[in-house]
C-alpha atoms as one frame of an Amber mdcrd trajectory, in Angstrom:
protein
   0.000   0.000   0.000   1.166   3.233  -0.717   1.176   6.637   1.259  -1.498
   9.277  -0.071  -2.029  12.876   0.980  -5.394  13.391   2.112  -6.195  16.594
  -0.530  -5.546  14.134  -3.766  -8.658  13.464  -5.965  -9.536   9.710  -6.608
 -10.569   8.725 -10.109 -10.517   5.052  -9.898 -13.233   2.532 -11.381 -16.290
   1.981  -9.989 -16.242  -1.107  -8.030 -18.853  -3.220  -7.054 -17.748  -7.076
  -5.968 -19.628  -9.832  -7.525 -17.564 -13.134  -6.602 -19.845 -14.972  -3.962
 -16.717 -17.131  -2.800 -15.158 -13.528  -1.563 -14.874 -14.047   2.835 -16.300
 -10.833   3.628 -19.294  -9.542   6.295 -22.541  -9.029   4.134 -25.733  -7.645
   5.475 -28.864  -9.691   4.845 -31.254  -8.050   3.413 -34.804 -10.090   2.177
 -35.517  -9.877  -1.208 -38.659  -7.671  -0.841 -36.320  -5.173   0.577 -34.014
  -5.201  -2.579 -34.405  -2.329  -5.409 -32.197  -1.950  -8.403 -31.491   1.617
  -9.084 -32.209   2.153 -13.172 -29.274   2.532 -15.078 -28.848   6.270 -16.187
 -27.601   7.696 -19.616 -24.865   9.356 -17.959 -23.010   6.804 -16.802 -24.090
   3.156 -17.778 -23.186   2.084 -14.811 -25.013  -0.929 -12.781 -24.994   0.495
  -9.087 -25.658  -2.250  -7.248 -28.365  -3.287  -4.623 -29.872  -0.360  -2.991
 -30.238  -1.658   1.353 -32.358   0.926   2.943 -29.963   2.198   5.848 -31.526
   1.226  10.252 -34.140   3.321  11.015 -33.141   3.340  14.590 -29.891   3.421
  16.500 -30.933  -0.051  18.417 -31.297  -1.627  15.024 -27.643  -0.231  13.349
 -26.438  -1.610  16.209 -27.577  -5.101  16.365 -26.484  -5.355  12.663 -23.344
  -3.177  13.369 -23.722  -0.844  10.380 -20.926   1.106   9.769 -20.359   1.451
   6.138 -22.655   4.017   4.438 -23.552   4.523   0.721 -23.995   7.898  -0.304
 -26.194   8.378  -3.245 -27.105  11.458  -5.716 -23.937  13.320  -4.756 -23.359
  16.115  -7.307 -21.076  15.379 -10.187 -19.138  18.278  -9.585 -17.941  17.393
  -6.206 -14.438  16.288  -5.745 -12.713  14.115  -2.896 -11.391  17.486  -1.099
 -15.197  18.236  -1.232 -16.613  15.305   0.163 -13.494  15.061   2.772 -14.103
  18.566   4.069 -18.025  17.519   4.656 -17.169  14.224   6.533 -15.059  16.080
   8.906 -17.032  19.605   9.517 -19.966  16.415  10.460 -17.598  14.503  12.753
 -16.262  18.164  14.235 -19.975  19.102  14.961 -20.748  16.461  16.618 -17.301
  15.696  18.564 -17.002  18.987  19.953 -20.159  18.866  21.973 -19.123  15.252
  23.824 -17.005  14.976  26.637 -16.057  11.327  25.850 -13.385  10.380  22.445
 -14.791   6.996  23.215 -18.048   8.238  21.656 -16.540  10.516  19.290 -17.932
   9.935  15.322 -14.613   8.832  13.444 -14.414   7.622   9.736 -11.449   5.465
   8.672 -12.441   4.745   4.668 -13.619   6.748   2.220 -14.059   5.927  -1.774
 -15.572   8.166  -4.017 -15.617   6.728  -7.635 -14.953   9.260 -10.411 -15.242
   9.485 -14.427 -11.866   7.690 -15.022 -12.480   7.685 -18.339 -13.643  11.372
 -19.116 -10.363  12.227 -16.954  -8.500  10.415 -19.012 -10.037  11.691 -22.425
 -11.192  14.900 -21.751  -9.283  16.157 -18.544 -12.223  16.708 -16.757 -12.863
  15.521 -13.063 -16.625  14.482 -12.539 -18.286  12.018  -9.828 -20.290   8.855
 -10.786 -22.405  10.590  -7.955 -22.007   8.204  -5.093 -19.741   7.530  -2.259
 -18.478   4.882   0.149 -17.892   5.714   3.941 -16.935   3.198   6.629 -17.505
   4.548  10.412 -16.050   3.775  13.201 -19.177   2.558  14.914 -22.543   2.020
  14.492 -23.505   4.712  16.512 -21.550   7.017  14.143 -22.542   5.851  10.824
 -26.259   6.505  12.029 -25.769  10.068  12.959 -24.449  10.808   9.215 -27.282
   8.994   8.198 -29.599  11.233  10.631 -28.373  14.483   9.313 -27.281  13.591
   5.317 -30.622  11.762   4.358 -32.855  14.173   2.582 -30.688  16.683   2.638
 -30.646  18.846  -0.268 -26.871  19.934  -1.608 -26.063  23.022  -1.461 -25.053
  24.209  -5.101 -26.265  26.082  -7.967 -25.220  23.459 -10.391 -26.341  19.859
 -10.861 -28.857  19.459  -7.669 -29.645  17.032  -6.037 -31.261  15.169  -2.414
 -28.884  13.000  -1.120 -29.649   9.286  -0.003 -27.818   7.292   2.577 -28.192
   3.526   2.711 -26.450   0.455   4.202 -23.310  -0.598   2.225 -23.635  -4.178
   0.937 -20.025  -4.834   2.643 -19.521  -3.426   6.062 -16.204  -2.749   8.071
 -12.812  -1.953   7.393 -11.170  -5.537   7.387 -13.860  -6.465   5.026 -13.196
  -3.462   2.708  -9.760  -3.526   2.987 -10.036  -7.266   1.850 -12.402  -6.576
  -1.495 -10.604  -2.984  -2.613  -7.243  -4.309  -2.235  -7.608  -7.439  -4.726
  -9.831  -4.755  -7.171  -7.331  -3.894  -9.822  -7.624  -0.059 -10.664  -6.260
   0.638 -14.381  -6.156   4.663 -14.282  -3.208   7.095 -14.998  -2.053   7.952
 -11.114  -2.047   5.652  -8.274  -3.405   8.370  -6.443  -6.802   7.641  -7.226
  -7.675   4.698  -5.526  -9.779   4.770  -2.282  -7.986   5.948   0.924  -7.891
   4.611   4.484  -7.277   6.464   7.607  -5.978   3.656  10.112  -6.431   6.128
  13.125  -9.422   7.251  12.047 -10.186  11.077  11.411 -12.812  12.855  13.641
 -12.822  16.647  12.895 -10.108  17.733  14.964  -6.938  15.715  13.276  -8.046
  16.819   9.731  -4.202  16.681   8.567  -4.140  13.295   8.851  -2.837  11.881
   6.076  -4.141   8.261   4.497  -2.642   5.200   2.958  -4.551   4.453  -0.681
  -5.424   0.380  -1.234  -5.871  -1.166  -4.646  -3.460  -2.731  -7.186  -2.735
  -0.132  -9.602  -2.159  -0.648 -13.500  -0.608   2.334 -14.781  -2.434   3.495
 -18.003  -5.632   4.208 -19.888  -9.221   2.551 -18.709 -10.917   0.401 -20.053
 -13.845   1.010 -21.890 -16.923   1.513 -19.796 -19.046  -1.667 -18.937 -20.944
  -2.768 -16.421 -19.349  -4.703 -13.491
């Protein structure tokens, strides 16, 4: 794994593991609970199963949720962006509680980009979602609490943001899937990044280690995965 500075921009392929034989923690989820998000013009991409994040705090923590999806993030937002919102939330609610032990820390955070209009074009653009592991259950549902429904602030390209339950959830089991995914982009700088102490507002030069095999070059063309 190699070092990263934490105000790099990702621009890695959008990953989404499909090999049942892979030894990582799954939430359940029945089948009537399952939706498909519709494929959209703009990217072609297949986004996976949507799992509707806990309702309650009781319930994220019986099936220890800590890995979020963000959905319907503008396309204009960059990792710096999303970075800078993850820790003004952790500050916010960190500087109000006594305790570190209940502090809100996040130690992983992927945002997929456009690797291939980067690599054509030059342009940097979001596929519009986001993956966030928390340090605890109790953590990941306060995010959830505050981001779901809310309505980005921008003049360009808005949207209402959704937060469910990540189909993989915790750090070993992330760190297991993203660092067997094989990222074919131009700078090895744009593969997800994870904070090992975990970053909580305050320590916001803390500085991450990116995870991912990296293949030096053009992407592929774009197809679903």
């Amino acid at each position: 794994m190699q070092q990263r500075i934490s105000h790099l921009n990702p621009n890695a392929q959008p990953f989404f593991p499909q090999n049942p034989k892979t030894q990582s923690r799954m939430i359940y989820v029945p089948k009537r609970t399952r939706i498909q998000q519709k494929t959209t013009k703009s990217t072609h991409h297949r986004v996976g199963t949507v799992i509707p994040f806990p309702k309650t705090i009781e319930e994220a923590e019986a099936l220890h949720i800590t890995t979020v999806m963000i959905r319907n993030i503008p396309n204009q937002f960059r990792f710096d962006n999303l970075l800078m919102i993850l820790d003004v939330h952790c500050f916010e609610i960190n500087k109000i509680l006594d305790d570190p032990a209940d502090w809100s820390k996040f130690d992983f955070v992927y945002l997929p980009m456009d690797y291939m209009k980067h690599a054509v074009k030059g342009k940097m653009s979001n596929l519009g979602y986001a993956f966030v592991n928390f340090t605890t259950p109790s953590a990941a549902f306060k995010f959830y609490k505050q981001f779901q429904g809310f309505a980005w602030n921008v003049t360009q390209n808005p949207k209402i943001c959704e937060i469910n339950a990540a189909k993989y959830q915790g750090k070993e089991s992330l760190i297991r899937i993203f660092s067997q995914k094989v990222f074919r982009c131009k700078n090895p700088d744009f593969l997800p990044i994870l904070f090992s102490a975990g970053r909580d507002g305050f320590n916001r030069r803390m500085s991450g280690i990116s995870i991912g095999i990296h293949v030096r070059g053009l992407p592929f063309t774009r197809r679903n995965i």
